[in-house]
Short mmCIF file of C-alpha atoms and ligand atoms in Angstrom, two decimals:
data_model
loop_
_atom_site.label_atom_id
_atom_site.label_comp_id
_atom_site.label_asym_id
_atom_site.label_seq_id
_atom_site.Cartn_x
_atom_site.Cartn_y
_atom_site.Cartn_z
CA MET A 1 0.00 0.00 0.00
CA THR A 2 1.36 3.43 -0.96
CA ALA A 3 1.25 6.29 1.57
CA GLU A 4 -1.59 7.84 -0.38
CA VAL A 5 -4.61 5.60 -0.91
CA ARG A 6 -5.47 5.37 -4.61
CA VAL A 7 -9.22 5.19 -4.97
CA ASP A 8 -11.56 3.85 -7.64
CA GLY A 9 -14.98 5.58 -7.67
CA LEU A 10 -17.67 3.29 -9.08
CA GLY A 11 -20.96 4.84 -10.18
CA VAL A 12 -20.57 8.57 -10.19
CA GLY A 13 -24.09 9.88 -9.61
CA THR A 14 -24.86 12.42 -6.85
CA MET A 15 -23.23 10.53 -4.02
CA CYS A 16 -20.01 9.37 -5.63
CA SER A 17 -19.56 12.77 -7.28
CA PHE A 18 -19.75 14.27 -3.78
CA HIS A 19 -17.15 11.76 -2.51
CA VAL A 20 -14.88 12.27 -5.52
CA ASP A 21 -15.05 16.00 -4.84
CA SER A 22 -14.38 15.54 -1.11
CA LEU A 23 -11.29 13.34 -1.53
CA PRO A 24 -8.89 15.98 -2.88
CA ARG A 25 -10.47 18.92 -1.04
CA ARG A 26 -11.67 17.91 2.39
CA VAL A 27 -10.12 14.52 3.15
CA ARG A 28 -6.46 13.77 3.81
CA GLY A 29 -4.49 10.82 2.46
CA ALA A 30 -6.23 9.71 -0.72
CA ARG A 31 -6.61 10.51 -4.38
CA VAL A 32 -8.99 9.21 -7.04
CA THR A 33 -7.09 7.42 -9.79
CA VAL A 34 -9.92 5.56 -11.55
CA VAL A 35 -13.57 6.39 -12.20
CA GLY A 36 -16.28 4.24 -13.73
CA ASP A 37 -19.95 4.65 -14.51
CA PHE A 38 -22.46 3.00 -16.82
CA SER A 39 -22.41 6.35 -18.62
CA ASP A 40 -18.95 6.98 -20.01
CA GLU A 41 -19.86 10.61 -20.54
CA GLN A 42 -20.71 11.07 -16.85
CA ALA A 43 -17.52 9.21 -15.86
CA HIS A 44 -15.43 11.58 -17.97
CA ARG A 45 -17.22 14.61 -16.56
CA VAL A 46 -16.02 13.58 -13.10
CA ALA A 47 -12.65 12.01 -14.01
CA ASP A 48 -11.19 14.51 -16.47
CA PRO A 49 -10.87 17.54 -14.15
CA ILE A 50 -8.97 15.43 -11.58
CA GLU A 51 -6.91 13.58 -14.19
CA ALA A 52 -8.28 10.15 -13.22
CA ARG A 53 -8.59 7.27 -15.70
CA VAL A 54 -12.01 6.14 -16.88
CA VAL A 55 -12.43 2.36 -16.76
CA GLY A 56 -15.83 1.12 -17.89
CA ASP A 57 -15.58 -2.46 -16.59
CA PRO A 58 -16.01 -2.46 -12.78
CA ALA A 59 -14.07 -5.73 -12.35
CA ALA A 60 -11.09 -4.34 -14.28
CA ALA A 61 -11.23 -1.12 -12.26
CA ILE A 62 -11.33 -2.97 -8.93
CA GLY A 63 -8.40 -5.17 -9.97
CA ALA A 64 -6.29 -2.34 -11.41
CA ASP A 65 -2.72 -1.87 -10.15
CA ASP A 66 -3.29 1.82 -9.49
CA VAL A 67 -6.29 1.12 -7.21
CA ASP A 68 -5.82 0.38 -3.50
CA ALA A 69 -9.43 0.87 -2.35
CA VAL A 70 -12.88 1.33 -3.84
CA VAL A 71 -15.87 3.61 -3.24
CA ILE A 72 -19.08 2.04 -4.55
CA ALA A 73 -22.05 4.29 -5.26
CA SER A 74 -23.45 2.39 -8.22
CA PRO A 75 -27.13 1.26 -8.16
CA GLY A 76 -27.85 -1.17 -5.29
CA SER A 77 -28.41 -4.08 -7.68
CA ALA A 78 -24.71 -3.92 -8.71
CA HIS A 79 -23.31 -3.86 -5.17
CA GLU A 80 -23.18 -7.59 -4.43
CA GLU A 81 -20.92 -8.43 -7.37
CA GLN A 82 -18.74 -5.35 -6.93
CA VAL A 83 -18.28 -5.76 -3.17
CA LEU A 84 -17.42 -9.45 -3.61
CA ALA A 85 -14.84 -8.47 -6.25
CA CYS A 86 -13.28 -6.06 -3.73
CA LEU A 87 -13.15 -8.81 -1.10
CA GLU A 88 -11.48 -11.23 -3.53
CA ALA A 89 -8.98 -8.53 -4.53
CA GLY A 90 -8.30 -7.81 -0.83
CA LYS A 91 -9.18 -4.12 -1.26
CA PRO A 92 -11.02 -2.03 1.34
CA VAL A 93 -14.38 -0.80 0.10
CA LEU A 94 -16.76 1.96 1.16
CA CYS A 95 -20.11 0.77 -0.17
CA GLU A 96 -23.07 3.11 -0.17
CA LYS A 97 -26.17 1.49 1.26
CA PRO A 98 -27.83 -0.86 0.64
CA LEU A 99 -24.99 -3.36 0.92
CA THR A 100 -27.05 -5.59 -1.40
CA THR A 101 -30.74 -5.63 -2.27
CA GLU A 102 -31.65 -8.87 -0.42
CA ALA A 103 -31.05 -9.95 3.17
CA ALA A 104 -29.68 -13.34 2.06
CA THR A 105 -27.10 -11.88 -0.33
CA ALA A 106 -26.01 -9.30 2.26
CA ALA A 107 -25.51 -12.13 4.75
CA ALA A 108 -23.51 -14.08 2.15
CA VAL A 109 -21.24 -11.09 1.49
CA HIS A 110 -20.68 -10.66 5.21
CA ARG A 111 -19.90 -14.38 5.56
CA ARG A 112 -17.34 -14.15 2.74
CA GLU A 113 -15.66 -11.20 4.46
CA ILE A 114 -15.43 -13.23 7.67
CA GLU A 115 -14.09 -16.30 5.78
CA LEU A 116 -11.37 -14.20 4.19
CA GLY A 117 -10.39 -13.09 7.67
CA ARG A 118 -10.04 -9.33 7.22
CA ARG A 119 -12.55 -6.53 7.81
CA LEU A 120 -12.70 -4.80 4.41
CA ILE A 121 -16.26 -3.46 4.08
CA GLN A 122 -17.52 -0.16 5.43
CA VAL A 123 -21.16 0.59 4.62
CA GLY A 124 -22.21 4.21 4.03
CA PHE A 125 -24.16 4.68 7.23
CA MET A 126 -23.02 8.28 7.52
CA ARG A 127 -25.47 9.30 10.23
CA ARG A 128 -23.14 7.70 12.78
CA PHE A 129 -20.70 10.51 11.98
CA ASP A 130 -23.24 13.33 12.26
CA HIS A 131 -22.59 15.42 15.37
CA GLU A 132 -26.25 15.45 16.42
CA TYR A 133 -26.69 11.67 16.12
CA ALA A 134 -23.40 11.09 17.94
CA ALA A 135 -24.44 13.45 20.78
CA LEU A 136 -27.85 11.78 21.07
CA ARG A 137 -26.26 8.36 21.28
CA GLU A 138 -23.91 9.57 23.99
CA MET A 139 -26.80 11.08 25.91
CA ILE A 140 -28.74 7.80 25.74
CA ALA A 141 -25.75 5.59 26.51
CA GLY A 142 -24.69 7.88 29.39
CA GLY A 143 -28.05 7.24 31.07
CA ALA A 144 -28.96 10.95 31.49
CA LEU A 145 -32.47 10.30 30.18
CA GLY A 146 -33.01 6.90 31.75
CA ALA A 147 -34.01 3.89 29.67
CA PRO A 148 -35.19 4.79 26.15
CA LEU A 149 -38.81 3.79 25.56
CA MET A 150 -39.48 5.15 22.08
CA LEU A 151 -37.73 6.70 19.10
CA HIS A 152 -39.85 8.78 16.74
CA CYS A 153 -38.18 9.20 13.36
CA THR A 154 -39.33 11.51 10.59
CA HIS A 155 -37.72 10.91 7.20
CA ARG A 156 -38.93 13.16 4.39
CA ASN A 157 -37.38 13.87 1.02
CA PRO A 158 -38.67 16.70 -1.16
CA ALA A 159 -38.52 14.53 -4.29
CA VAL A 160 -37.09 11.29 -5.66
CA PRO A 161 -36.66 9.85 -9.16
CA GLU A 162 -39.64 8.12 -10.81
CA PHE A 163 -38.17 4.61 -10.22
CA PHE A 164 -38.15 5.12 -6.43
CA ASP A 165 -40.95 2.70 -5.51
CA SER A 166 -42.08 1.46 -2.09
CA GLU A 167 -39.34 -1.19 -1.94
CA TYR A 168 -36.76 1.44 -2.78
CA MET A 169 -38.11 3.58 0.05
CA ILE A 170 -37.41 0.75 2.47
CA ARG A 171 -34.02 -0.25 1.04
CA ASP A 172 -32.65 3.21 0.34
CA SER A 173 -34.26 5.43 2.95
CA VAL A 174 -35.64 3.38 5.87
CA VAL A 175 -32.34 1.45 5.92
CA HIS A 176 -30.81 4.56 7.55
CA GLU A 177 -33.43 4.38 10.30
CA ALA A 178 -32.61 0.70 10.86
CA ASP A 179 -28.98 1.61 11.31
CA SER A 180 -29.76 4.69 13.43
CA ALA A 181 -32.09 2.74 15.71
CA ARG A 182 -29.44 0.09 16.36
CA PHE A 183 -26.78 2.80 16.74
CA LEU A 184 -28.84 4.90 19.17
CA LEU A 185 -30.43 2.12 21.20
CA GLY A 186 -27.46 -0.25 21.14
CA GLU A 187 -29.66 -3.26 20.51
CA GLU A 188 -31.18 -5.32 17.72
CA ILE A 189 -34.52 -4.89 16.00
CA ALA A 190 -36.78 -7.83 16.84
CA ALA A 191 -39.88 -7.13 14.73
CA VAL A 192 -40.89 -4.91 11.84
CA SER A 193 -44.30 -3.86 10.59
CA VAL A 194 -45.31 -1.49 7.82
CA VAL A 195 -48.54 0.38 7.18
CA ARG A 196 -49.00 1.81 3.71
CA GLY A 197 -50.46 5.29 3.34
CA ARG A 198 -52.32 7.21 0.69
CA PRO A 199 -50.02 8.76 -1.94
CA PRO A 200 -50.21 12.43 -2.89
CA SER A 201 -51.61 13.22 -6.32
CA GLY A 202 -48.92 12.94 -8.96
CA ALA A 203 -47.14 9.99 -7.28
CA PRO A 204 -46.44 7.10 -9.68
CA ALA A 205 -49.20 4.46 -9.79
CA GLY A 206 -48.83 1.71 -7.22
CA VAL A 207 -46.43 3.54 -4.93
CA SER A 208 -47.21 3.64 -1.22
CA ASP A 209 -45.79 6.95 -0.10
CA PRO A 210 -45.96 7.84 2.78
CA MET A 211 -45.60 4.71 4.90
CA LEU A 212 -45.41 4.21 8.63
CA VAL A 213 -42.86 1.65 9.77
CA LEU A 214 -42.68 0.25 13.29
CA PHE A 215 -39.61 -1.47 14.71
CA GLU A 216 -39.82 -3.33 17.99
CA ALA A 217 -36.40 -3.52 19.61
CA GLU A 218 -35.32 -6.52 21.66
CA SER A 219 -35.87 -4.61 24.93
CA GLY A 220 -39.41 -3.73 23.85
CA ALA A 221 -38.50 -0.13 22.95
CA LEU A 222 -40.58 1.09 20.01
CA VAL A 223 -39.29 2.92 16.94
CA THR A 224 -41.83 4.73 14.78
CA ILE A 225 -40.76 5.91 11.33
CA GLU A 226 -42.61 8.17 8.98
CA ILE A 227 -41.12 7.71 5.53
CA PHE A 228 -42.39 10.19 2.94
CA VAL A 229 -40.18 10.89 -0.07
CA ARG A 230 -42.34 13.12 -2.26
CA THR A 231 -43.24 16.01 0.05
CA GLY A 232 -42.34 18.71 -2.47
CA ILE A 233 -41.00 20.79 0.45
CA ALA A 234 -37.53 20.10 1.87
CA TYR A 235 -35.26 17.43 3.36
CA GLU A 236 -36.51 16.76 6.87
CA VAL A 237 -34.85 14.13 9.01
CA ARG A 238 -35.66 14.32 12.70
CA THR A 239 -35.28 11.85 15.53
CA GLU A 240 -36.78 12.16 18.99
CA VAL A 241 -36.01 9.83 21.85
CA VAL A 242 -38.58 9.49 24.61
CA ALA A 243 -37.06 7.94 27.69
CA GLU A 244 -37.98 7.28 31.31
CA ARG A 245 -36.72 10.64 32.56
CA GLY A 246 -36.98 12.95 29.57
CA SER A 247 -36.89 13.35 25.84
CA ALA A 248 -34.49 14.82 23.27
CA LEU A 249 -34.97 15.85 19.67
CA ILE A 250 -32.42 16.26 16.85
CA GLY A 251 -32.76 17.43 13.25
CA LEU A 252 -34.38 20.82 13.73
CA ASP A 253 -31.99 22.44 11.26
CA GLN A 254 -31.07 24.95 13.95
CA ASN A 255 -27.82 25.48 12.11
CA VAL A 256 -29.64 27.06 9.19
CA VAL A 257 -32.94 28.30 10.62
CA THR A 258 -33.55 30.66 13.56
CA LYS A 259 -33.84 34.21 12.39
CA ARG A 260 -36.53 36.82 12.76
CA VAL A 261 -37.79 38.50 9.62
CA GLY A 262 -40.37 41.29 9.95
CA GLY A 263 -41.75 39.97 13.20
CA THR A 264 -42.05 36.38 11.98
CA TRP A 265 -39.80 33.58 13.02
CA GLY A 266 -38.41 31.37 10.32
CA GLY A 267 -35.58 30.51 8.00
CA THR A 268 -34.50 27.95 5.47
CA SER A 269 -34.92 24.20 5.64
CA THR A 270 -32.19 21.86 4.44
CA PRO A 271 -32.80 21.20 0.73
CA ASP A 272 -31.28 17.72 0.46
CA PHE A 273 -29.29 15.00 2.19
CA VAL A 274 -25.93 16.23 0.94
CA ALA A 275 -26.57 19.63 2.55
CA ARG A 276 -27.88 18.06 5.78
CA PHE A 277 -25.21 15.37 6.16
CA GLY A 278 -22.20 16.92 4.35
CA GLN A 279 -20.08 16.99 7.52
CA ALA A 280 -21.01 13.38 8.30
CA TYR A 281 -20.15 12.17 4.77
CA ASP A 282 -16.74 13.83 4.95
CA ASP A 283 -15.93 12.50 8.43
CA GLN A 284 -17.05 9.04 7.32
CA MET A 285 -14.73 9.28 4.31
CA GLN A 286 -11.79 10.37 6.46
CA LEU A 287 -12.24 7.39 8.78
CA TRP A 288 -12.47 5.07 5.78
CA VAL A 289 -9.31 6.52 4.17
CA ASP A 290 -7.41 6.28 7.48
CA ALA A 291 -8.39 2.61 7.81
CA ALA A 292 -7.73 1.90 4.11
CA THR A 293 -4.19 3.17 4.61
CA ARG A 294 -3.80 0.19 6.93
CA GLY A 295 -5.53 -2.10 4.40
CA ILE A 296 -8.68 -2.57 6.48
CA ALA A 297 -12.13 -1.06 7.09
CA THR A 298 -13.80 0.16 10.28
CA GLY A 299 -17.06 2.10 10.89
CA GLY A 300 -20.49 0.64 10.14
CA GLY A 301 -19.95 -2.69 8.42
CA ALA A 302 -21.58 -5.54 6.56
CA GLY A 303 -23.03 -6.82 9.84
CA ASP A 304 -25.03 -3.61 10.37
CA GLY A 305 -28.36 -2.48 8.98
CA PRO A 306 -31.32 -4.59 8.01
CA ARG A 307 -29.30 -7.69 7.21
CA ARG A 308 -30.19 -8.69 10.73
CA TRP A 309 -33.89 -8.51 10.00
CA GLU A 310 -33.66 -11.99 8.56
CA GLY A 311 -31.30 -14.90 8.58
CA ALA A 312 -29.82 -17.19 11.14
CA ALA A 313 -30.15 -16.93 14.90
CA GLY A 314 -32.80 -14.69 16.42
CA ALA A 315 -34.53 -13.99 13.12
CA PRO A 316 -37.06 -11.24 13.71
CA ARG A 317 -40.74 -11.69 13.10
CA ARG A 318 -42.15 -9.79 10.15
CA ARG A 319 -45.58 -8.31 10.39
CA GLY A 320 -47.74 -6.22 8.12
C1 LIG B 401 -30.75 8.68 -0.11
O1 LIG B 401 -30.18 7.69 -0.90
C2 LIG B 401 -30.03 8.78 1.18
O2 LIG B 401 -29.17 8.03 1.50
C3 LIG B 401 -30.58 9.77 2.13
O3 LIG B 401 -29.85 9.82 3.31
C4 LIG B 401 -32.01 9.41 2.40
O4 LIG B 401 -32.56 10.36 3.27
C5 LIG B 401 -32.81 9.37 1.12
O5 LIG B 401 -34.13 9.05 1.42
C6 LIG B 401 -32.21 8.36 0.16
O6 LIG B 401 -32.88 8.41 -1.05
#
C-alpha cells in the first residue's frame, strides 16, 4: 500500500460525485485514480478535471494496479458483485447502502468477508458521523435520560426519481433508520411492521408513499418511522427519543434556521441529504481513508443495517 490511498470511484451519480469531490479537497491521504460509470460521458465529466482514468468495466477497475481501495455508489443491484470483487482482490471498500438488495445476499457477502479473515467493508451509514446523532447516542448511553422507551423518526425527502418505488423507500431510505435505531439504542430490531399510506396526487401508480414503519427492539422499545419521499417541500430528518426521565430531539436544522424576519420567526430548511449530512459524509470518508491506509475497514460494516432482520439466529418476526 502506498502512503496515499489510490481510490476507484464506481458509479458517479450524486453521491459518488460528492465523494470524488471531497477526496482531494476535504479529506487527507487519498486521491482518485480511476472512475467508472455506466455512462462513459458522466464518468469523464467527473474524471477529467482530476486527471483520473475512466475504466468502464467495474471488475477491471477494482483489480487495477493503481487502485488500493474502492468507493461504490453504483445502483444497489450492482453492489453484491462489486463488493465481492473487492473482497477477492483484498481491497477495502466503502459501499453506499444498501450493501445488497436482499437480506440473504447481504448475509452471504458478510460471511465471505469473515471467511477471508479481514474486515474490508464499510457501509455508508453516515449518520453515525453526524454530530447530532453522535451526541444523542452519547446522551442515551450515558443514562442521562433513563431507559429509552421510544424513538420517533421523521424521514422526508422533497422529491425522488420516478423509479423510487415502495421497496426502494425501504431499502434506500428506511435502511438509515434501521442503522440509526441500532446505533442509538445499542440493541437489535426484533420485529418490523409497515402500514402503507395514501399517496399524494402525482405519485407514480402503485407507490405507497408515505408509509409508517414500526420497529420493535429486543428490549421492547418502540421505533416509529414516517417515511415520505415526495413532500415537495424540503429534506426533513428528525429523531426524537422518549425515555424514562426525559426526551431529546435532533434534526431541527437549527444550524440554518432561527432568524426573525419582519416579526415572523423562520428561515431555510435543508434542501437535500448532501446539505444536511455533508459533515457526516466527509468525516465518514476520512475514517475510511485512514483505515484503508492500513488495508482494512472500520465504521459501520456488513453486519449492520437490516441484514439482521432476517437470517440465522434470532430472526425477527415480520408483520404487516
Ligand atoms: C438517499 O439515498 C439517502 O441516502 C438519504 O440519506 C435518504 O434520506 C434518502 O431518502 C435516500 O434516497
